[in-house]
Amino acid sequence: MPTLKSEVQPVVTENDIVYVRQNVRKWAVEMKFSLVDQTKMVTAASELARNLLIYGGGGEVRLEQLQEGSRMGLRVMFVDQGPGIPDIEQALKDGFTSGKGMGLGLGGAKRLVTDFDIKSIVGQGTSITTTKWR
Amino acid sequence: MQDRIPILHMSNFLLVTIQVDMHDRLALQLQDDLTSKISATGARGVLIDISSLEMVDSFIGRVLGNISSMSRVLDAKTVVVGMQPAVAITLVELGLSLPGILTALNVAKGMELLSRD
Ligand SMILES: Nc1ncnc2c1ncn2[C@@H]1O[C@H](COP(=O)(O)OP(=O)(O)OP(=O)(O)O)[C@@H](O)[C@H]1O
Ligand SMILES: [Mg+2]
């Protein structure tokens, strides 16, 4: 599957969460996603970038523009070298939090995108890939 | 980045228009500022206009909820107005229903709600 464009952006401070939102918005607008789909992608990215910062201790967000036949995809990947998630199924449940959140971010982000893939190894880190197609 | 959102004081009401993409600290600062301002002014109502906000995530949703609960304890009503349809659709899918938060379509309807009783 050809990648037409990609960009990596670090997330190490709270302001970087805002930059991730702005960048995902910019890419989604350029790729002519509907306003609702733009908003869903930006919101999912905001949740996952915050998790990456708070629980993962910071990391990187990678954006990719994909083409598969006649459809275009916006892929956003969140990679950290933090403590990892011991029980992914539990973490995805609405209402589960190990901090003081509402436990909505992970499960909510999954509902907001088309493809959601999560890999996590305890002691090594977490990598989440989200994709939306149009 | 901006470090404070201005709060307008008009007769018995406090008015806030959120015009920037808020980072988390800015949202928490607004929560603190509104709480102290309600108690300092004895305001009976708080109107928060989010019509310029292009997304509300779980963090901002939680802050809006905190502001509503805090104002209730201080005997003031909070109403959140002007949420964009795309934002509302996304919030529901995210799983956030903003329980306990009064909402209105626009500033005029929000003021009407605050002026009742
Ligand atoms: N990148 C990560 N590294 C390690 N643990 C994570 C990571 N992302 C999520 N988690 C774990 O998964 C849990 C659930 O995450 P989720 O985003 O759903 O909820 P939350 O962040 O606790 O609250 P909310 O997002 O509603 O503010 C977190 O409490 C945390 O324990
Ligand atoms: Mg979260």
mmCIF file of N, CA, C and O and ligand atoms in Angstrom, chain A residues 47 51 55 105, ligand 2:
data_model
loop_
_atom_site.group_PDB
_atom_site.id
_atom_site.type_symbol
_atom_site.label_atom_id
_atom_site.label_comp_id
_atom_site.label_asym_id
_atom_site.label_seq_id
_atom_site.Cartn_x
_atom_site.Cartn_y
_atom_site.Cartn_z
ATOM 1 N N GLU A 47 -7.141 12.395 22.409
ATOM 2 C CA GLU A 47 -7.190 11.401 23.485
ATOM 3 C C GLU A 47 -5.904 10.569 23.534
ATOM 4 O O GLU A 47 -5.323 10.351 24.597
ATOM 5 N N ASN A 51 -2.851 10.358 26.347
ATOM 6 C CA ASN A 51 -2.458 9.099 26.993
ATOM 7 C C ASN A 51 -0.965 8.858 26.833
ATOM 8 O O ASN A 51 -0.283 8.451 27.780
ATOM 9 N N TYR A 55 0.614 8.669 30.388
ATOM 10 C CA TYR A 55 0.935 7.296 30.823
ATOM 11 C C TYR A 55 2.208 6.767 30.183
ATOM 12 O O TYR A 55 2.923 5.978 30.780
ATOM 13 N N GLY A 105 -10.950 7.617 26.980
ATOM 14 C CA GLY A 105 -10.079 7.938 25.859
ATOM 15 C C GLY A 105 -9.833 6.797 24.893
ATOM 16 O O GLY A 105 -10.065 6.921 23.686
HETATM 17 MG MG MG C 2 -7.077 8.991 28.309
#
